[in-house]
Structures are given as C-alpha cells and as structure tokens.
C-alpha cells in the first residue's frame, strides 16, 4: 500500500487516481529525496508520464521525456489496424511519421515480427526518445520533415504508414486539458485552422512511398472526416473509415 500521506497530497492536488499514482511515484524514486522532488512536480500539474519517465501504451512501457507528446491509449487502434493489414506479410516495411516517442512503431513491431521500421519526427527531443524505445526492435528513428530524410530506395515499397499527426484545430488548442495545454509543445497538437494541415501533406507524400495495396492510417475527429476523406482521395488514396466505440476514436485509412 502506498504512503497514506502521499495519497492525501496527490488527492489534494486534484489527482483522481491518487493511490495508483502514489505507487508509481514511489516505484520511480530511488530515495526519499527524489520521491519528494517527483511528488512536487506532480503536485504542480506536470503530467505523470513526464514525472515517472514513461507512458503506458498498448501494454508496453514507452519512454517519454518532458516536451515529447504523450501517446494516447486510443491511438493504439491505429496499431491494431496496421497489424491486421500486415498479417501474413513476410518482412513488412512500415513508416511512423510524426513519431514522437515512437510508441506506435514500437507497438506495431511487437505485434508484427520481422517488421522493418523507419520513424521520423521534426523534433530532436522526440527522436531521442524514439531511438531509445525502438532500439530493442531494430527500428530506425531520424530527425526530419515527414518523408524528407528517408532513403529514396524505399519509395513504392512501404506496406503501411502510421501518421499520428497533430489534428486539433488552432482555435481549440486552448480548450484542451491543462496538463496537455501547459506541458506538451503546441506544435505536437496544433493542426492548423481546421486541424488537417499536416495530414494533407502526409497523404500527398505517402502516396509515393506506399506499395500497391499499401495503407496510410491516421486518427481524425469525427467532424473532420469529410475533409480528411477528400484529402486522401485527392492524393490518390482510396479512403475508408474505421470507428472504435470502446475507445471513442476514429481512424481513416487510405489505400494505394
């Protein structure tokens, strides 16, 4: 059982799952002094994942650092769809664009043995995290803008592209929960006026990298579906919509 005084402090700070968080903080601390430092960070509103140094995602512990987008549980739906698409494929090739911590690529590699994975993010801090997370599965993570740093020899041969791009409309960013709004960099969530600026670019670029029957997968909001579907179609991809009611999330797939 966690320290009752610690639980009380976390509860007073507004932590809904105070007992669970107390156990995680105690496990993360090597001594009482470090524990106090971690607790104070959490009391100040810093996301628990930053404080303990990892996030739970698809049954895995994914290393995260302050300033890196924290993977959301609902986004594991993209991984499930990608793994189903790759089932039975020998030595599949995948791209993880806007990879952040590399959580999606890592989870897909765990589900798809023999996966060849290339991950890209524009932020060096995120790529450093991704390199740590992907080291055990042989994935490559590099800094760059979407597909720009990838080996050109991969064009036309990719089985699946995962794109967890920022898709919150600019006007809605300030309405996000405080822990995200105040601690995650704005560029990791702000998708432009309608939230689809980066997704449109991804659709255009992915078309050239996918093999015939290859799949682009992205998460979108329900009110973005019409515009996102049109963007995929305009890029030469055949769009289909997938919805997971349990996670309350929507995925858009574009097939070459």
GROMACS .gro file of C-alpha atoms in nm:
model
  256
    1UNK     CA    1   0.000   0.000   0.000
    2UNK     CA    2   0.130   0.349  -0.081
    3UNK     CA    3   0.205   0.606   0.188
    4UNK     CA    4  -0.133   0.750   0.301
    5UNK     CA    5   0.018   1.096   0.340
    6UNK     CA    6   0.142   1.084  -0.019
    7UNK     CA    7  -0.201   0.973  -0.138
    8UNK     CA    8  -0.360   1.262   0.052
    9UNK     CA    9  -0.121   1.512  -0.106
   10UNK     CA   10  -0.195   1.387  -0.455
   11UNK     CA   11  -0.567   1.390  -0.389
   12UNK     CA   12  -0.544   1.748  -0.268
   13UNK     CA   13  -0.361   1.834  -0.591
   14UNK     CA   14  -0.655   1.703  -0.794
   15UNK     CA   15  -0.521   1.361  -0.894
   16UNK     CA   16  -0.824   1.139  -0.949
   17UNK     CA   17  -0.630   0.812  -0.924
   18UNK     CA   18  -0.418   0.922  -0.628
   19UNK     CA   19  -0.344   0.574  -0.490
   20UNK     CA   20  -0.229   0.439  -0.827
   21UNK     CA   21  -0.016   0.746  -0.889
   22UNK     CA   22   0.138   0.725  -0.543
   23UNK     CA   23   0.254   0.370  -0.612
   24UNK     CA   24   0.407   0.474  -0.944
   25UNK     CA   25   0.587   0.768  -0.787
   26UNK     CA   26   0.722   0.550  -0.506
   27UNK     CA   27   0.847   0.296  -0.760
   28UNK     CA   28   1.012   0.568  -0.970
   29UNK     CA   29   1.203   0.723  -0.679
   30UNK     CA   30   1.534   0.578  -0.565
   31UNK     CA   31   1.526   0.752  -0.227
   32UNK     CA   32   1.303   0.982  -0.016
   33UNK     CA   33   1.468   1.296  -0.151
   34UNK     CA   34   1.398   1.202  -0.511
   35UNK     CA   35   1.046   1.097  -0.418
   36UNK     CA   36   0.977   1.443  -0.279
   37UNK     CA   37   1.106   1.602  -0.600
   38UNK     CA   38   0.880   1.383  -0.811
   39UNK     CA   39   0.578   1.442  -0.590
   40UNK     CA   40   0.622   1.818  -0.606
   41UNK     CA   41   0.641   1.804  -0.984
   42UNK     CA   42   0.316   1.611  -0.992
   43UNK     CA   43   0.150   1.846  -0.741
   44UNK     CA   44   0.244   2.134  -0.971
   45UNK     CA   45   0.042   1.974  -1.252
   46UNK     CA   46   0.318   1.815  -1.459
   47UNK     CA   47   0.185   1.506  -1.640
   48UNK     CA   48   0.253   1.184  -1.451
   49UNK     CA   49   0.420   1.035  -1.760
   50UNK     CA   50   0.684   1.308  -1.762
   51UNK     CA   51   0.740   1.272  -1.389
   52UNK     CA   52   0.799   0.895  -1.393
   53UNK     CA   53   0.962   0.893  -1.738
   54UNK     CA   54   0.729   0.654  -1.920
   55UNK     CA   55   0.379   0.614  -2.059
   56UNK     CA   56   0.164   0.303  -2.083
   57UNK     CA   57   0.070   0.226  -2.443
   58UNK     CA   58  -0.072  -0.092  -2.593
   59UNK     CA   59   0.053  -0.296  -2.298
   60UNK     CA   60   0.404  -0.150  -2.319
   61UNK     CA   61   0.610   0.098  -2.119
   62UNK     CA   62   0.719   0.370  -2.358
   63UNK     CA   63   0.993   0.612  -2.252
   64UNK     CA   64   0.886   0.977  -2.266
   65UNK     CA   65   1.059   1.298  -2.165
   66UNK     CA   66   0.926   1.647  -2.094
   67UNK     CA   67   0.840   1.815  -2.422
   68UNK     CA   68   0.756   1.492  -2.603
   69UNK     CA   69   0.395   1.419  -2.699
   70UNK     CA   70   0.243   1.165  -2.461
   71UNK     CA   71   0.086   0.876  -2.657
   72UNK     CA   72  -0.288   0.835  -2.601
   73UNK     CA   73  -0.435   0.494  -2.536
   74UNK     CA   74  -0.698   0.542  -2.806
   75UNK     CA   75  -0.429   0.570  -3.072
   76UNK     CA   76  -0.343   0.202  -3.024
   77UNK     CA   77  -0.639   0.148  -3.257
   78UNK     CA   78  -0.414   0.255  -3.546
   79UNK     CA   79  -0.164  -0.010  -3.441
   80UNK     CA   80  -0.433  -0.279  -3.438
   81UNK     CA   81  -0.548  -0.183  -3.786
   82UNK     CA   82  -0.191  -0.176  -3.914
   83UNK     CA   83  -0.110  -0.516  -3.763
   84UNK     CA   84  -0.420  -0.667  -3.921
   85UNK     CA   85  -0.316  -0.526  -4.258
   86UNK     CA   86   0.034  -0.672  -4.222
   87UNK     CA   87  -0.077  -1.017  -4.109
   88UNK     CA   88   0.085  -1.283  -4.323
   89UNK     CA   89   0.329  -1.039  -4.486
   90UNK     CA   90   0.692  -1.150  -4.484
   91UNK     CA   91   0.938  -0.882  -4.371
   92UNK     CA   92   0.686  -0.595  -4.381
   93UNK     CA   93   0.804  -0.235  -4.412
   94UNK     CA   94   0.643   0.047  -4.212
   95UNK     CA   95   0.688   0.420  -4.165
   96UNK     CA   96   0.596   0.605  -3.845
   97UNK     CA   97   0.561   0.974  -3.936
   98UNK     CA   98   0.536   1.243  -3.666
   99UNK     CA   99   0.654   0.956  -3.449
  100UNK     CA  100   0.701   1.144  -3.122
  101UNK     CA  101   0.822   0.887  -2.871
  102UNK     CA  102   0.799   0.611  -3.132
  103UNK     CA  103   0.513   0.446  -2.942
  104UNK     CA  104   0.314   0.345  -3.249
  105UNK     CA  105   0.612   0.199  -3.428
  106UNK     CA  106   0.723   0.011  -3.118
  107UNK     CA  107   0.377  -0.136  -3.060
  108UNK     CA  108   0.347  -0.238  -3.425
  109UNK     CA  109   0.690  -0.404  -3.417
  110UNK     CA  110   0.582  -0.607  -3.113
  111UNK     CA  111   0.271  -0.721  -3.298
  112UNK     CA  112   0.439  -0.781  -3.637
  113UNK     CA  113   0.752  -0.999  -3.618
  114UNK     CA  114   1.021  -0.912  -3.870
  115UNK     CA  115   0.893  -0.558  -3.918
  116UNK     CA  116   1.132  -0.313  -4.082
  117UNK     CA  117   1.057   0.026  -3.933
  118UNK     CA  118   1.160   0.383  -4.011
  119UNK     CA  119   1.036   0.660  -3.779
  120UNK     CA  120   1.061   1.035  -3.837
  121UNK     CA  121   0.988   1.343  -3.629
  122UNK     CA  122   1.084   1.706  -3.673
  123UNK     CA  123   1.176   1.741  -3.304
  124UNK     CA  124   1.520   1.613  -3.192
  125UNK     CA  125   1.398   1.561  -2.833
  126UNK     CA  126   1.121   1.332  -2.955
  127UNK     CA  127   1.357   1.143  -3.185
  128UNK     CA  128   1.597   1.083  -2.895
  129UNK     CA  129   1.310   0.917  -2.707
  130UNK     CA  130   1.209   0.718  -3.014
  131UNK     CA  131   1.564   0.591  -3.059
  132UNK     CA  132   1.560   0.457  -2.703
  133UNK     CA  133   1.220   0.294  -2.749
  134UNK     CA  134   1.295   0.140  -3.088
  135UNK     CA  135   1.644   0.011  -3.011
  136UNK     CA  136   1.512  -0.325  -2.897
  137UNK     CA  137   1.311  -0.386  -3.214
  138UNK     CA  138   1.569  -0.267  -3.466
  139UNK     CA  139   1.371   0.038  -3.572
  140UNK     CA  140   1.541   0.349  -3.709
  141UNK     CA  141   1.439   0.697  -3.589
  142UNK     CA  142   1.568   1.016  -3.752
  143UNK     CA  143   1.506   1.390  -3.738
  144UNK     CA  144   1.334   1.541  -4.039
  145UNK     CA  145   1.021   1.678  -4.200
  146UNK     CA  146   0.788   1.386  -4.281
  147UNK     CA  147   0.949   1.167  -4.550
  148UNK     CA  148   1.235   1.404  -4.640
  149UNK     CA  149   1.514   1.216  -4.454
  150UNK     CA  150   1.411   0.865  -4.560
  151UNK     CA  151   1.613   0.655  -4.807
  152UNK     CA  152   1.469   0.715  -5.154
  153UNK     CA  153   1.511   0.348  -5.232
  154UNK     CA  154   1.209   0.275  -5.014
  155UNK     CA  155   0.965   0.460  -5.238
  156UNK     CA  156   0.689   0.241  -5.370
  157UNK     CA  157   0.769  -0.042  -5.127
  158UNK     CA  158   0.611   0.057  -4.793
  159UNK     CA  159   0.333  -0.167  -4.661
  160UNK     CA  160   0.189   0.073  -4.405
  161UNK     CA  161   0.236   0.435  -4.300
  162UNK     CA  162   0.132   0.533  -3.948
  163UNK     CA  163   0.075   0.907  -3.913
  164UNK     CA  164  -0.022   1.030  -3.568
  165UNK     CA  165  -0.020   1.391  -3.683
  166UNK     CA  166  -0.140   1.694  -3.481
  167UNK     CA  167  -0.508   1.737  -3.568
  168UNK     CA  168  -0.654   1.978  -3.311
  169UNK     CA  169  -0.782   2.295  -3.483
  170UNK     CA  170  -0.588   2.602  -3.371
  171UNK     CA  171  -0.895   2.760  -3.214
  172UNK     CA  172  -0.949   2.450  -2.995
  173UNK     CA  173  -0.597   2.413  -2.854
  174UNK     CA  174  -0.668   2.650  -2.566
  175UNK     CA  175  -0.968   2.435  -2.471
  176UNK     CA  176  -0.758   2.122  -2.416
  177UNK     CA  177  -0.697   1.986  -2.063
  178UNK     CA  178  -0.445   2.191  -1.868
  179UNK     CA  179  -0.184   1.916  -1.839
  180UNK     CA  180  -0.163   1.890  -2.218
  181UNK     CA  181  -0.210   2.258  -2.291
  182UNK     CA  182   0.056   2.372  -2.046
  183UNK     CA  183   0.317   2.099  -2.085
  184UNK     CA  184   0.304   1.942  -2.431
  185UNK     CA  185   0.454   2.163  -2.704
  186UNK     CA  186   0.185   2.334  -2.909
  187UNK     CA  187   0.328   2.205  -3.237
  188UNK     CA  188   0.254   1.848  -3.124
  189UNK     CA  189  -0.122   1.912  -3.111
  190UNK     CA  190  -0.200   2.217  -3.330
  191UNK     CA  191  -0.309   2.102  -3.675
  192UNK     CA  192  -0.386   2.444  -3.823
  193UNK     CA  193  -0.714   2.618  -3.895
  194UNK     CA  194  -0.918   2.301  -3.949
  195UNK     CA  195  -0.671   2.061  -3.789
  196UNK     CA  196  -0.575   1.894  -4.116
  197UNK     CA  197  -0.278   2.097  -4.243
  198UNK     CA  198  -0.021   1.826  -4.179
  199UNK     CA  199  -0.249   1.536  -4.267
  200UNK     CA  200  -0.297   1.679  -4.617
  201UNK     CA  201   0.080   1.686  -4.665
  202UNK     CA  202   0.115   1.332  -4.531
  203UNK     CA  203  -0.148   1.200  -4.772
  204UNK     CA  204   0.031   1.352  -5.070
  205UNK     CA  205   0.374   1.224  -4.966
  206UNK     CA  206   0.256   0.879  -4.854
  207UNK     CA  207   0.113   0.805  -5.199
  208UNK     CA  208   0.462   0.780  -5.347
  209UNK     CA  209   0.604   0.566  -5.068
  210UNK     CA  210   0.328   0.307  -5.044
  211UNK     CA  211   0.337  -0.010  -5.248
  212UNK     CA  212   0.023  -0.112  -5.437
  213UNK     CA  213  -0.238  -0.205  -5.174
  214UNK     CA  214  -0.027  -0.026  -4.909
  215UNK     CA  215  -0.213   0.159  -4.635
  216UNK     CA  216  -0.191   0.504  -4.474
  217UNK     CA  217  -0.351   0.519  -4.129
  218UNK     CA  218  -0.432   0.833  -3.931
  219UNK     CA  219  -0.653   0.936  -3.642
  220UNK     CA  220  -0.909   1.213  -3.702
  221UNK     CA  221  -1.201   1.374  -3.522
  222UNK     CA  222  -1.549   1.283  -3.641
  223UNK     CA  223  -1.620   1.638  -3.759
  224UNK     CA  224  -1.305   1.625  -3.976
  225UNK     CA  225  -1.399   1.308  -4.160
  226UNK     CA  226  -1.545   1.467  -4.472
  227UNK     CA  227  -1.248   1.698  -4.527
  228UNK     CA  228  -0.992   1.431  -4.439
  229UNK     CA  229  -1.156   1.178  -4.669
  230UNK     CA  230  -1.148   1.433  -4.951
  231UNK     CA  231  -0.778   1.496  -4.884
  232UNK     CA  232  -0.697   1.126  -4.908
  233UNK     CA  233  -0.895   1.088  -5.229
  234UNK     CA  234  -0.730   1.396  -5.382
  235UNK     CA  235  -0.391   1.240  -5.306
  236UNK     CA  236  -0.486   0.925  -5.497
  237UNK     CA  237  -0.568   0.707  -5.198
  238UNK     CA  238  -0.892   0.511  -5.156
  239UNK     CA  239  -1.030   0.616  -4.815
  240UNK     CA  240  -1.219   0.402  -4.566
  241UNK     CA  241  -1.336   0.493  -4.217
  242UNK     CA  242  -1.296   0.280  -3.904
  243UNK     CA  243  -1.451   0.356  -3.567
  244UNK     CA  244  -1.378   0.204  -3.227
  245UNK     CA  245  -1.671   0.280  -2.996
  246UNK     CA  246  -1.494   0.145  -2.689
  247UNK     CA  247  -1.203   0.386  -2.728
  248UNK     CA  248  -1.425   0.653  -2.882
  249UNK     CA  249  -1.182   0.709  -3.165
  250UNK     CA  250  -1.198   0.725  -3.544
  251UNK     CA  251  -0.930   0.616  -3.788
  252UNK     CA  252  -0.905   0.698  -4.155
  253UNK     CA  253  -0.731   0.452  -4.385
  254UNK     CA  254  -0.610   0.538  -4.732
  255UNK     CA  255  -0.523   0.250  -4.963
  256UNK     CA  256  -0.300   0.299  -5.263
   0.00000   0.00000   0.00000
